[in-house]
mmCIF file of C-alpha atoms in Angstrom:
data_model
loop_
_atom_site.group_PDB
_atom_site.id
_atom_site.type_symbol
_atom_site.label_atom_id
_atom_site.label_comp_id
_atom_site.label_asym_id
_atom_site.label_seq_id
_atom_site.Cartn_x
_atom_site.Cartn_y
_atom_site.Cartn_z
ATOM 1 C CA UNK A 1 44.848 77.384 167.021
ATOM 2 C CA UNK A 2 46.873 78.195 169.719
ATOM 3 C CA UNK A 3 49.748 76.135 170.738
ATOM 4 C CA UNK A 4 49.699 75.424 174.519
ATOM 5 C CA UNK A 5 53.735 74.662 175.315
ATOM 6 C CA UNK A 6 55.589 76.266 178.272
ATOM 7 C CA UNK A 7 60.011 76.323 178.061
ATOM 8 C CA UNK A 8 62.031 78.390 179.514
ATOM 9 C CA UNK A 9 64.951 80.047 178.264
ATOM 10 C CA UNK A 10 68.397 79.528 179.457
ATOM 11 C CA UNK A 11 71.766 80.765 178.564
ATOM 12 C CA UNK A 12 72.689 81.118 175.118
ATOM 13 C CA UNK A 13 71.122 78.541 172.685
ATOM 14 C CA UNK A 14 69.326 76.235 175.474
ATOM 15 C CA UNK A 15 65.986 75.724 175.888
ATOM 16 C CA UNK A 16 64.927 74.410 179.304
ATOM 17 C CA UNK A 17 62.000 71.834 179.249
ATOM 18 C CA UNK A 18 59.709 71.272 182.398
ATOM 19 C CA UNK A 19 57.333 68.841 181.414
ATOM 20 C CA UNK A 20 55.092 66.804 184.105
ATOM 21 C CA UNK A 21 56.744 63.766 186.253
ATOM 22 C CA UNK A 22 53.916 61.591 184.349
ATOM 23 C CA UNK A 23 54.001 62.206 180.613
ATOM 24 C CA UNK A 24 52.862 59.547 177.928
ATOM 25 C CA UNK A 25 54.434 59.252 174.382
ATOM 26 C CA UNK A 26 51.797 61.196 172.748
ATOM 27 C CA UNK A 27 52.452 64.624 174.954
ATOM 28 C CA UNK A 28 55.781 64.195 174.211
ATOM 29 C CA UNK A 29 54.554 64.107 170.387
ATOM 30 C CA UNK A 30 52.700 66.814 170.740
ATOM 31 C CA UNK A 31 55.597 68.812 172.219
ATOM 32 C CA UNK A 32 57.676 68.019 169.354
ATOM 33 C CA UNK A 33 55.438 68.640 167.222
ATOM 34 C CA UNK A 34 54.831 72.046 168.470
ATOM 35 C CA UNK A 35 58.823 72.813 168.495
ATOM 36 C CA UNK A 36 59.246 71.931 165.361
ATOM 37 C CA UNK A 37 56.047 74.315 163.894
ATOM 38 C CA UNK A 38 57.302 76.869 166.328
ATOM 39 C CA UNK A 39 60.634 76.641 164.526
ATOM 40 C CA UNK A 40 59.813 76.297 160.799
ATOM 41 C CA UNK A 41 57.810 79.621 161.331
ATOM 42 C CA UNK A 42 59.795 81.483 163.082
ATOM 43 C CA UNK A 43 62.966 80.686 160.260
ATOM 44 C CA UNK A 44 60.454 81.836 157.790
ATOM 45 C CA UNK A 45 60.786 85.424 159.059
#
């Protein structure tokens, strides 16, 4: 499965989120949810 999530990184420990002017509860879900995968791997290394 591949996650589909664009961010941007900033300065130090700041991500930058661009997500669409029109975005319903369950994108924003879905975002999360894809964070928080996105970090529990990448801890795991």
């Amino acid at each position: 499965m591949i996650d589909d999530l664009l961010i941007k990184p900033t300065h130090g420990n700041i991500i930058r989120f661009a997500p669409p002017l029109v975005i319903t509860e369950e994108q924003i879900n879905d975002c999360c949810e894809i964070i928080e995968k996105t970090i529990t791997e990448f801890k795991k290394k």
